[in-house]
Short mmCIF file of C-alpha atoms in Angstrom, two decimals:
data_model
loop_
_atom_site.label_atom_id
_atom_site.label_comp_id
_atom_site.label_asym_id
_atom_site.label_seq_id
_atom_site.Cartn_x
_atom_site.Cartn_y
_atom_site.Cartn_z
CA UNK A 118 0.00 0.00 0.00
CA UNK A 119 1.17 3.50 -0.74
CA UNK A 120 1.56 6.26 1.83
CA UNK A 121 3.28 9.59 2.33
CA UNK A 122 4.70 11.20 5.43
CA UNK A 123 5.37 14.90 5.65
CA UNK A 124 7.92 15.83 8.27
CA UNK A 125 6.91 18.95 10.14
CA UNK A 126 3.37 20.23 10.33
CA UNK A 127 4.69 23.81 10.39
CA UNK A 128 7.73 25.39 8.77
CA UNK A 129 8.68 29.02 9.23
CA UNK A 130 11.24 30.83 7.06
CA UNK A 131 12.25 34.43 6.50
CA UNK A 132 11.49 36.12 3.22
CA UNK A 133 14.36 35.39 0.82
CA UNK A 134 15.46 32.26 2.65
CA UNK A 135 15.49 28.72 1.32
CA UNK A 136 12.26 26.77 1.59
CA UNK A 137 12.56 23.03 2.29
CA UNK A 138 9.47 20.93 2.87
CA UNK A 139 10.09 17.26 3.50
CA UNK A 140 8.14 14.29 2.16
CA UNK A 141 8.86 10.59 2.38
CA UNK A 142 6.82 8.00 0.58
CA UNK A 143 6.16 4.32 0.77
CA UNK A 144 5.21 2.40 -2.33
CA UNK A 145 5.50 -1.18 -3.48
CA UNK A 146 5.47 -0.07 -7.12
CA UNK A 147 7.21 2.82 -8.90
CA UNK A 148 5.41 5.83 -7.48
CA UNK A 149 3.72 8.78 -9.07
CA UNK A 150 4.33 11.68 -6.69
CA UNK A 151 2.86 15.15 -6.48
CA UNK A 152 3.05 18.37 -4.54
CA UNK A 153 -0.04 20.52 -4.17
CA UNK A 154 -0.49 23.95 -2.59
CA UNK A 155 -3.60 25.20 -0.83
CA UNK A 156 -4.11 28.89 -0.13
CA UNK A 157 -6.62 29.87 2.56
CA UNK A 158 -10.23 29.12 1.63
CA UNK A 159 -9.23 27.70 -1.73
CA UNK A 160 -8.92 24.30 -3.35
CA UNK A 161 -5.65 22.52 -3.97
CA UNK A 162 -3.48 23.50 -6.92
CA UNK A 163 -0.92 21.22 -8.51
CA UNK A 164 2.64 22.54 -8.02
CA UNK A 165 4.58 19.75 -9.69
CA UNK A 166 4.60 16.04 -10.38
CA UNK A 167 7.05 13.15 -10.69
CA UNK A 168 6.07 10.54 -13.23
CA UNK A 169 9.31 8.55 -13.65
CA UNK A 170 10.96 10.89 -16.13
CA UNK A 171 13.59 13.30 -14.76
CA UNK A 172 14.29 12.95 -11.05
CA UNK A 173 14.53 16.73 -10.60
CA UNK A 174 11.13 18.18 -11.29
CA UNK A 175 10.42 21.86 -11.76
CA UNK A 176 7.03 23.29 -10.99
CA UNK A 177 5.20 26.57 -10.85
CA UNK A 178 6.18 29.60 -8.77
CA UNK A 179 9.86 28.63 -8.69
CA UNK A 180 9.39 25.39 -6.75
CA UNK A 181 11.19 22.16 -7.53
CA UNK A 182 11.43 18.70 -6.04
CA UNK A 183 13.91 15.88 -6.32
CA UNK A 184 12.91 12.25 -6.38
CA UNK A 185 15.42 10.09 -4.47
CA UNK A 186 14.56 6.43 -4.66
CA UNK A 187 17.30 5.36 -2.24
CA UNK A 188 15.90 7.67 0.41
CA UNK A 189 12.23 7.26 -0.62
CA UNK A 190 12.00 11.03 -0.52
CA UNK A 191 10.45 13.76 -2.63
CA UNK A 192 11.35 17.00 -0.84
CA UNK A 193 10.07 20.33 -2.11
CA UNK A 194 12.41 23.31 -2.33
CA UNK A 195 12.45 26.91 -3.40
CA UNK A 196 15.66 28.97 -3.31
CA UNK A 197 14.10 32.19 -2.06
CA UNK A 198 10.82 32.43 -0.18
CA UNK A 199 8.31 35.11 -0.98
CA UNK A 200 5.50 36.31 1.27
CA UNK A 201 3.01 34.97 -1.25
CA UNK A 202 4.34 31.42 -0.69
CA UNK A 203 2.65 31.25 2.71
CA UNK A 204 0.16 28.40 2.36
CA UNK A 205 -0.47 24.74 3.15
CA UNK A 206 1.55 22.26 1.09
CA UNK A 207 0.58 18.66 0.50
CA UNK A 208 2.71 15.81 -0.77
CA UNK A 209 0.72 13.05 -2.46
CA UNK A 210 1.15 9.64 -4.04
CA UNK A 211 -1.05 8.03 -6.63
CA UNK A 212 -2.29 4.66 -5.44
CA UNK A 213 -4.09 1.76 -6.96
CA UNK A 214 -3.83 0.19 -10.39
CA UNK A 215 -4.01 3.00 -12.91
CA UNK A 216 -4.38 5.58 -10.16
CA UNK A 217 -7.96 6.69 -9.37
CA UNK A 218 -6.94 7.23 -5.76
CA UNK A 219 -4.41 9.81 -4.61
CA UNK A 220 -3.30 9.64 -1.01
CA UNK A 221 -2.28 12.91 0.59
CA UNK A 222 0.13 13.60 3.39
CA UNK A 223 -1.02 15.50 6.45
CA UNK A 224 0.19 18.80 5.03
CA UNK A 225 2.85 21.33 6.03
CA UNK A 226 1.91 24.89 6.78
CA UNK A 227 4.55 27.31 5.50
CA UNK A 228 4.91 30.64 7.25
CA UNK A 229 7.02 33.39 5.67
CA UNK A 230 8.31 36.15 7.92
CA UNK A 231 9.09 39.62 6.62
CA UNK B 232 -14.67 30.02 -16.77
CA UNK B 233 -14.11 27.84 -13.71
CA UNK B 234 -12.65 24.41 -14.51
CA UNK B 235 -14.16 22.53 -11.53
CA UNK B 236 -17.06 24.29 -9.88
CA UNK B 237 -18.86 23.25 -6.71
CA UNK B 238 -22.09 24.53 -5.29
CA UNK B 239 -22.83 25.69 -2.72
CA UNK B 240 -19.64 27.18 -1.33
CA UNK B 241 -21.05 27.27 2.19
CA UNK B 242 -23.72 25.08 3.72
CA UNK B 243 -25.01 25.41 7.27
CA UNK B 244 -27.66 22.92 8.31
CA UNK B 245 -29.12 21.18 11.31
CA UNK B 246 -28.44 17.63 12.42
CA UNK B 247 -30.71 15.12 10.80
CA UNK B 248 -31.23 17.10 7.60
CA UNK B 249 -30.46 15.84 4.09
CA UNK B 250 -28.31 17.95 1.79
CA UNK B 251 -26.63 17.77 -1.59
CA UNK B 252 -23.45 19.23 -3.04
CA UNK B 253 -23.03 19.56 -6.77
CA UNK B 254 -19.88 19.45 -8.86
CA UNK B 255 -19.27 20.13 -12.52
CA UNK B 256 -16.09 20.12 -14.57
CA UNK B 257 -15.57 21.56 -18.05
CA UNK B 258 -12.12 20.08 -18.67
CA UNK B 259 -13.28 17.03 -20.58
CA UNK B 260 -11.88 14.75 -17.89
CA UNK B 261 -13.29 11.27 -17.49
CA UNK B 262 -12.68 10.81 -13.74
CA UNK B 263 -14.11 12.72 -10.80
CA UNK B 264 -13.58 12.48 -7.06
CA UNK B 265 -14.92 13.56 -3.71
CA UNK B 266 -12.48 14.30 -0.88
CA UNK B 267 -13.21 15.30 2.70
CA UNK B 268 -10.87 17.72 4.49
CA UNK B 269 -11.22 17.83 8.24
CA UNK B 270 -10.44 20.67 10.62
CA UNK B 271 -6.78 19.60 10.78
CA UNK B 272 -6.52 19.86 6.98
CA UNK B 273 -6.28 16.09 6.55
CA UNK B 274 -7.59 15.04 3.13
CA UNK B 275 -9.32 11.71 2.73
CA UNK B 276 -10.71 10.27 -0.46
CA UNK B 277 -14.35 9.29 -0.36
CA UNK B 278 -15.28 8.28 -3.90
CA UNK B 279 -13.94 8.23 -7.42
CA UNK B 280 -15.90 7.78 -10.62
CA UNK B 281 -14.51 6.96 -14.04
CA UNK B 282 -16.84 7.41 -17.01
CA UNK B 283 -19.80 7.48 -14.61
CA UNK B 284 -18.77 4.19 -12.98
CA UNK B 285 -17.87 3.98 -9.30
CA UNK B 286 -14.19 2.99 -9.03
CA UNK B 287 -13.27 3.82 -5.46
CA UNK B 288 -15.64 3.71 -2.50
CA UNK B 289 -13.74 4.17 0.71
CA UNK B 290 -15.14 3.30 4.12
CA UNK B 291 -17.71 6.05 4.02
CA UNK B 292 -21.03 5.75 5.89
CA UNK B 293 -23.84 4.78 3.54
CA UNK B 294 -25.53 8.05 4.43
CA UNK B 295 -23.24 9.45 1.74
CA UNK B 296 -24.38 8.65 -1.77
CA UNK B 297 -22.59 9.94 -4.85
CA UNK B 298 -24.27 10.19 -8.21
CA UNK B 299 -22.68 10.81 -11.59
CA UNK B 300 -25.29 11.57 -14.25
CA UNK B 301 -22.57 12.10 -16.85
CA UNK B 302 -18.78 12.41 -17.05
CA UNK B 303 -18.90 16.13 -16.33
CA UNK B 304 -20.96 15.96 -13.14
CA UNK B 305 -20.56 14.30 -9.77
CA UNK B 306 -22.97 15.11 -6.97
CA UNK B 307 -22.86 14.12 -3.33
CA UNK B 308 -26.00 13.56 -1.31
CA UNK B 309 -25.80 13.23 2.45
CA UNK B 310 -28.68 11.86 4.51
CA UNK B 311 -29.30 12.35 8.22
CA UNK B 312 -26.44 14.78 8.72
CA UNK B 313 -24.36 14.43 11.88
CA UNK B 314 -22.08 16.86 13.71
CA UNK B 315 -19.06 14.83 12.57
CA UNK B 316 -19.91 15.49 8.94
CA UNK B 317 -18.80 19.08 9.37
CA UNK B 318 -15.81 19.53 7.06
CA UNK B 319 -14.77 20.96 3.72
CA UNK B 320 -15.71 18.72 0.82
CA UNK B 321 -13.64 18.97 -2.34
CA UNK B 322 -14.54 17.78 -5.77
CA UNK B 323 -11.69 17.04 -8.19
CA UNK B 324 -11.26 15.70 -11.68
CA UNK B 325 -8.53 14.09 -13.74
CA UNK B 326 -7.90 12.39 -17.01
CA UNK B 327 -8.02 8.67 -16.29
CA UNK B 328 -6.50 7.94 -12.88
CA UNK B 329 -4.64 11.21 -12.63
CA UNK B 330 -1.17 9.67 -12.59
CA UNK B 331 0.12 11.64 -15.55
CA UNK B 332 -1.29 15.08 -14.84
CA UNK B 333 -2.60 15.10 -11.29
CA UNK B 334 -5.96 16.42 -10.22
CA UNK B 335 -7.81 19.69 -10.72
CA UNK B 336 -9.71 20.66 -7.59
CA UNK B 337 -12.78 22.75 -7.01
CA UNK B 338 -12.74 25.48 -4.40
CA UNK B 339 -14.58 23.37 -1.84
CA UNK B 340 -17.88 23.32 0.02
CA UNK B 341 -17.69 24.14 3.71
CA UNK B 342 -20.38 22.10 5.46
CA UNK B 343 -21.29 23.04 9.01
CA UNK B 344 -23.75 20.85 10.87
CA UNK B 345 -25.27 22.45 13.98
#
């Protein structure tokens, strides 16, 4: 069975600092992995996805994530945080034959300090 | 033009009532989902439909009944509402199982049962 674990329910960074949000996955088959962002009172928006092509995946808003099979990790990074990055971030894995069921991590709330 | 639209956005109702939430997508996707997000932001899949057929039915009380009249619509009817049903319900859609391109989410329906 597939699962994801996000380390840290809250992360706080200063504006301009590196953002690092951690995600570890468990999967018995090659995983399809995703990061989503949720702004207050909104739905989730896809940031980026790993689908077994390049291990370094670039997404929207300057975010990127690296798939590391040996560490079963898919951490999300951004070189320089902006105030507008403050939001809830979810790591997710597609489960089941053919997908049809995405399992989400518990989420990490990112705070950005001026 | 909203890609995945849910109505209503807010729903306040008394225990024991029956209510429905509607979802429509104009992306041409063939798969639609209902997710429940609790007060701690945890997202749990409830149902997924592919080409109007039920694919995933998680351990959801049978008071919850989804209906998909066509590929573009997925409604959720809830009977005998309970306090514990209070949550944000998200509709989402994808092409096939969503492994290649992820999901597109609606903006959510905040259900409050009093």
